[in-house]
């Protein structure tokens, strides 16, 4: 799935609805992997999950309710850590 997202990066950059569909599909596939690990007693740490989709797709103009409708069945993480980096520092790190 990640390969699909990478191949379609340019197409979805300006198409919030297509991005939402692809990211939701990717998240649901990711959940299966996470659940299998948890069943085996493995601790899972992930840097992208449903909250990333809320952030990116609302920034692309997709209503929160539309995103939530697609993601409401996804399990909630035990903990979420938000790292709030000032824009200037984020831009420096990208260079």
CSV table of N, CA and C in Angstrom, one decimal:
chain,number,residue,atom,x,y,z
A,1,UNK,N,0.8,-1.2,0.0
A,1,UNK,CA,0.0,0.0,0.0
A,1,UNK,C,0.9,1.3,0.0
A,2,UNK,N,1.9,1.3,0.8
A,2,UNK,CA,2.8,2.4,0.8
A,2,UNK,C,3.3,2.8,-0.6
A,3,UNK,N,3.6,1.7,-1.4
A,3,UNK,CA,4.1,1.9,-2.7
A,3,UNK,C,3.0,2.6,-3.5
A,4,UNK,N,1.7,2.2,-3.4
A,4,UNK,CA,0.6,2.9,-4.0
A,4,UNK,C,0.6,4.4,-3.7
A,5,UNK,N,0.7,4.7,-2.4
A,5,UNK,CA,0.7,6.1,-2.0
A,5,UNK,C,1.9,6.8,-2.6
A,6,UNK,N,3.1,6.3,-2.6
A,6,UNK,CA,4.2,7.0,-3.1
A,6,UNK,C,4.1,7.2,-4.6
A,7,UNK,N,3.6,6.2,-5.3
A,7,UNK,CA,3.4,6.4,-6.8
A,7,UNK,C,2.3,7.5,-7.1
A,8,UNK,N,1.4,7.7,-6.2
A,8,UNK,CA,0.3,8.6,-6.4
A,8,UNK,C,0.5,9.9,-5.7
A,9,UNK,N,1.6,10.1,-5.1
A,9,UNK,CA,1.9,11.3,-4.3
A,9,UNK,C,1.5,12.6,-5.0
A,10,UNK,N,1.9,12.8,-6.2
A,10,UNK,CA,1.6,14.0,-7.0
A,10,UNK,C,0.1,14.2,-7.2
A,11,UNK,N,-0.6,13.0,-7.5
A,11,UNK,CA,-2.0,13.1,-7.8
A,11,UNK,C,-2.8,13.5,-6.6
A,12,UNK,N,-2.4,13.0,-5.4
A,12,UNK,CA,-3.2,13.2,-4.2
A,12,UNK,C,-2.8,14.5,-3.5
A,13,UNK,N,-1.7,15.1,-3.9
A,13,UNK,CA,-1.2,16.3,-3.2
A,13,UNK,C,-2.3,17.4,-3.3
A,14,UNK,N,-3.0,17.5,-4.4
A,14,UNK,CA,-4.0,18.5,-4.6
A,14,UNK,C,-5.4,17.9,-4.7
A,15,UNK,N,-5.6,16.7,-4.2
A,15,UNK,CA,-6.9,16.1,-4.3
A,15,UNK,C,-7.2,15.4,-2.9
A,16,UNK,N,-7.8,16.2,-2.0
A,16,UNK,CA,-8.1,15.8,-0.7
A,16,UNK,C,-8.9,14.5,-0.6
A,17,UNK,N,-9.9,14.4,-1.4
A,17,UNK,CA,-10.8,13.3,-1.4
A,17,UNK,C,-10.1,12.0,-1.8
A,18,UNK,N,-9.3,12.1,-2.8
A,18,UNK,CA,-8.5,10.9,-3.2
A,18,UNK,C,-7.5,10.5,-2.1
A,19,UNK,N,-6.8,11.6,-1.5
A,19,UNK,CA,-5.9,11.3,-0.5
A,19,UNK,C,-6.6,10.6,0.7
A,20,UNK,N,-7.7,11.1,1.1
A,20,UNK,CA,-8.5,10.6,2.2
A,20,UNK,C,-8.8,9.1,1.9
A,21,UNK,N,-9.2,8.8,0.7
A,21,UNK,CA,-9.5,7.4,0.4
A,21,UNK,C,-8.3,6.5,0.5
A,22,UNK,N,-7.2,6.9,-0.1
A,22,UNK,CA,-6.0,6.1,-0.1
A,22,UNK,C,-5.4,6.0,1.3
A,23,UNK,N,-5.3,7.1,2.1
A,23,UNK,CA,-4.8,7.1,3.4
A,23,UNK,C,-5.6,6.2,4.4
A,24,UNK,N,-7.0,6.3,4.2
A,24,UNK,CA,-7.8,5.5,5.0
A,24,UNK,C,-7.6,4.0,4.7
A,25,UNK,N,-7.5,3.6,3.5
A,25,UNK,CA,-7.2,2.3,3.1
A,25,UNK,C,-5.9,1.8,3.7
A,26,UNK,N,-4.9,2.7,3.6
A,26,UNK,CA,-3.6,2.3,4.2
A,26,UNK,C,-3.6,2.2,5.7
A,27,UNK,N,-4.4,3.0,6.4
A,27,UNK,CA,-4.5,2.9,7.8
A,27,UNK,C,-5.2,1.6,8.2
A,28,UNK,N,-6.2,1.2,7.5
A,28,UNK,CA,-6.9,0.0,7.8
A,28,UNK,C,-6.0,-1.2,7.6
A,29,UNK,N,-5.2,-1.2,6.6
A,29,UNK,CA,-4.2,-2.3,6.4
A,29,UNK,C,-3.2,-2.3,7.5
A,30,UNK,N,-2.8,-1.1,7.9
A,30,UNK,CA,-1.8,-1.0,9.0
A,30,UNK,C,-2.4,-1.5,10.3
A,31,UNK,N,-3.6,-1.3,10.6
A,31,UNK,CA,-4.3,-1.8,11.8
A,31,UNK,C,-4.2,-3.3,11.9
A,32,UNK,N,-4.3,-4.0,10.8
A,32,UNK,CA,-4.2,-5.5,10.8
A,32,UNK,C,-2.8,-5.9,11.3
A,33,UNK,N,-1.8,-5.2,10.8
A,33,UNK,CA,-0.4,-5.5,11.2
A,33,UNK,C,-0.3,-5.2,12.7
A,34,UNK,N,-0.8,-4.0,13.1
A,34,UNK,CA,-0.7,-3.6,14.5
A,34,UNK,C,-1.3,-4.7,15.4
A,35,UNK,N,-2.6,-5.0,15.1
A,35,UNK,CA,-3.3,-6.0,15.9
A,35,UNK,C,-2.6,-7.3,16.0
A,36,UNK,N,-2.0,-7.8,14.9
A,36,UNK,CA,-1.3,-9.1,14.9
A,36,UNK,C,-0.1,-9.0,15.9
A,37,UNK,N,0.6,-7.8,15.9
A,37,UNK,CA,1.8,-7.6,16.8
A,37,UNK,C,1.3,-7.6,18.2
A,38,UNK,N,0.2,-6.9,18.5
A,38,UNK,CA,-0.3,-6.8,19.9
A,38,UNK,C,-0.7,-8.2,20.4
A,39,UNK,N,-1.3,-9.0,19.5
A,39,UNK,CA,-1.7,-10.4,19.9
A,39,UNK,C,-0.5,-11.2,20.3
A,40,UNK,N,0.7,-10.9,19.8
A,40,UNK,CA,1.9,-11.6,20.1
A,40,UNK,C,2.7,-11.0,21.2
A,41,UNK,N,2.1,-9.9,21.8
A,41,UNK,CA,2.7,-9.3,23.0
A,41,UNK,C,3.8,-8.3,22.6
A,42,UNK,N,3.8,-7.8,21.3
A,42,UNK,CA,4.8,-6.9,20.9
A,42,UNK,C,4.2,-5.5,21.0
A,43,UNK,N,5.1,-4.6,21.6
A,43,UNK,CA,4.7,-3.2,21.8
A,43,UNK,C,4.9,-2.5,20.4
A,44,UNK,N,3.9,-1.7,20.0
A,44,UNK,CA,3.9,-1.1,18.7
A,44,UNK,C,4.0,0.4,18.9
A,45,UNK,N,4.9,1.0,18.2
A,45,UNK,CA,5.0,2.5,18.2
A,45,UNK,C,5.0,2.9,16.7
A,46,UNK,N,4.1,3.8,16.4
A,46,UNK,CA,3.9,4.2,15.0
A,46,UNK,C,3.9,5.7,14.9
A,47,UNK,N,4.4,6.3,13.8
A,47,UNK,CA,4.5,7.7,13.7
A,47,UNK,C,3.4,8.3,12.8
A,48,UNK,N,2.6,7.4,12.3
A,48,UNK,CA,1.4,7.9,11.5
A,48,UNK,C,0.2,7.0,11.8
A,49,UNK,N,-0.9,7.7,12.0
A,49,UNK,CA,-2.1,7.0,12.3
A,49,UNK,C,-3.3,7.9,11.9
A,50,UNK,N,-4.5,7.6,12.4
A,50,UNK,CA,-5.7,8.3,12.0
A,50,UNK,C,-5.6,9.8,12.2
A,51,UNK,N,-4.9,10.2,13.3
A,51,UNK,CA,-4.9,11.6,13.6
A,51,UNK,C,-4.1,12.4,12.5
A,52,UNK,N,-3.1,11.7,11.9
A,52,UNK,CA,-2.4,12.4,10.8
A,52,UNK,C,-3.4,12.6,9.6
A,53,UNK,N,-4.2,11.6,9.4
A,53,UNK,CA,-5.2,11.8,8.3
A,53,UNK,C,-6.2,13.0,8.6
A,54,UNK,N,-6.6,13.1,9.9
A,54,UNK,CA,-7.5,14.2,10.3
A,54,UNK,C,-6.7,15.5,10.0
A,55,UNK,N,-5.5,15.6,10.4
A,55,UNK,CA,-4.7,16.9,10.2
A,55,UNK,C,-4.5,17.2,8.7
A,56,UNK,N,-4.0,16.2,7.9
A,56,UNK,CA,-3.7,16.5,6.5
A,56,UNK,C,-5.0,16.8,5.7
A,57,UNK,N,-6.0,15.9,5.9
A,57,UNK,CA,-7.2,16.1,5.0
A,57,UNK,C,-8.0,17.3,5.4
A,58,UNK,N,-8.1,17.6,6.7
A,58,UNK,CA,-8.8,18.9,7.0
A,58,UNK,C,-8.1,20.1,6.4
A,59,UNK,N,-6.7,20.0,6.4
A,59,UNK,CA,-5.9,21.1,5.8
A,59,UNK,C,-6.2,21.1,4.3
A,60,UNK,N,-6.6,20.0,3.7
A,60,UNK,CA,-7.0,20.0,2.2
A,60,UNK,C,-8.5,20.3,2.0
A,61,UNK,N,-9.1,20.7,3.1
A,61,UNK,CA,-10.5,21.2,2.9
A,61,UNK,C,-11.6,20.1,3.1
A,62,UNK,N,-11.2,18.9,3.5
A,62,UNK,CA,-12.2,17.9,3.7
A,62,UNK,C,-12.8,18.1,5.1
A,63,UNK,N,-14.2,18.1,5.2
A,63,UNK,CA,-14.8,18.3,6.5
A,63,UNK,C,-14.4,17.2,7.5
A,64,UNK,N,-14.2,17.6,8.7
A,64,UNK,CA,-13.8,16.7,9.8
A,64,UNK,C,-14.8,15.5,9.9
A,65,UNK,N,-16.1,15.8,9.7
A,65,UNK,CA,-17.1,14.8,9.9
A,65,UNK,C,-17.0,13.7,8.8
A,66,UNK,N,-16.6,14.1,7.6
A,66,UNK,CA,-16.4,13.2,6.5
A,66,UNK,C,-15.3,12.2,6.8
A,67,UNK,N,-14.2,12.8,7.3
A,67,UNK,CA,-13.0,12.0,7.7
A,67,UNK,C,-13.4,11.0,8.8
A,68,UNK,N,-14.1,11.6,9.8
A,68,UNK,CA,-14.4,10.8,11.0
A,68,UNK,C,-15.3,9.6,10.6
A,69,UNK,N,-16.2,9.8,9.7
A,69,UNK,CA,-17.1,8.7,9.2
A,69,UNK,C,-16.3,7.5,8.7
A,70,UNK,N,-15.2,7.8,8.0
A,70,UNK,CA,-14.4,6.7,7.5
A,70,UNK,C,-13.5,6.1,8.5
A,71,UNK,N,-13.2,6.8,9.6
A,71,UNK,CA,-12.1,6.3,10.5
A,71,UNK,C,-12.7,6.0,11.9
A,72,UNK,N,-14.0,6.1,12.1
A,72,UNK,CA,-14.5,5.9,13.5
A,72,UNK,C,-14.4,4.5,14.0
A,73,UNK,N,-14.2,3.5,13.1
A,73,UNK,CA,-14.1,2.1,13.5
A,73,UNK,C,-12.7,1.8,13.9
A,74,UNK,N,-11.7,2.7,13.6
A,74,UNK,CA,-10.3,2.4,13.9
A,74,UNK,C,-10.1,2.4,15.4
A,75,UNK,N,-9.3,1.5,15.9
A,75,UNK,CA,-9.1,1.5,17.3
A,75,UNK,C,-8.3,2.7,17.8
A,76,UNK,N,-8.6,3.1,19.0
A,76,UNK,CA,-7.9,4.3,19.6
A,76,UNK,C,-6.5,3.8,20.1
A,77,UNK,N,-5.5,4.6,20.0
A,77,UNK,CA,-4.2,4.2,20.6
A,77,UNK,C,-4.3,4.4,22.1
A,78,UNK,N,-3.4,3.6,22.8
A,78,UNK,CA,-3.3,3.8,24.2
A,78,UNK,C,-2.8,5.2,24.6
A,79,UNK,N,-1.9,5.7,23.8
A,79,UNK,CA,-1.3,7.0,24.0
A,79,UNK,C,-1.0,7.7,22.7
A,80,UNK,N,-1.1,9.0,22.7
A,80,UNK,CA,-0.8,9.8,21.5
A,80,UNK,C,0.1,10.9,22.0
A,81,UNK,N,1.2,11.1,21.3
A,81,UNK,CA,2.2,12.1,21.6
A,81,UNK,C,2.2,13.1,20.4
A,82,UNK,N,2.0,14.3,20.7
A,82,UNK,CA,2.0,15.4,19.7
A,82,UNK,C,3.2,16.2,19.9
A,83,UNK,N,4.0,16.3,18.9
A,83,UNK,CA,5.2,17.2,18.9
A,83,UNK,C,4.9,18.4,18.1
A,84,UNK,N,4.8,19.5,18.8
A,84,UNK,CA,4.5,20.8,18.1
A,84,UNK,C,5.8,21.5,17.8
A,85,UNK,N,6.2,21.5,16.6
A,85,UNK,CA,7.4,22.2,16.2
A,85,UNK,C,7.1,23.5,15.5
A,86,UNK,N,7.7,24.6,15.8
A,86,UNK,CA,7.5,25.8,15.1
A,86,UNK,C,7.8,25.7,13.6
A,87,UNK,N,7.0,26.4,12.8
A,87,UNK,CA,7.2,26.3,11.4
A,87,UNK,C,8.6,26.6,10.9
A,88,UNK,N,9.2,27.6,11.5
A,88,UNK,CA,10.6,27.9,11.1
A,88,UNK,C,11.6,26.8,11.3
A,89,UNK,N,11.4,26.1,12.4
A,89,UNK,CA,12.3,24.9,12.7
A,89,UNK,C,12.0,23.8,11.7
A,90,UNK,N,10.7,23.5,11.5
A,90,UNK,CA,10.3,22.5,10.6
A,90,UNK,C,10.9,22.7,9.2
A,91,UNK,N,10.9,24.0,8.7
A,91,UNK,CA,11.4,24.3,7.4
A,91,UNK,C,12.9,24.1,7.4
A,92,UNK,N,13.6,24.5,8.5
A,92,UNK,CA,15.0,24.3,8.5
A,92,UNK,C,15.4,22.8,8.4
A,93,UNK,N,14.6,22.0,9.1
A,93,UNK,CA,14.9,20.5,9.1
A,93,UNK,C,14.6,19.9,7.7
A,94,UNK,N,13.7,20.5,6.9
A,94,UNK,CA,13.5,20.0,5.6
A,94,UNK,C,14.6,20.3,4.6
A,95,UNK,N,15.4,21.4,4.9
A,95,UNK,CA,16.4,21.8,4.0
A,95,UNK,C,17.6,20.9,4.0
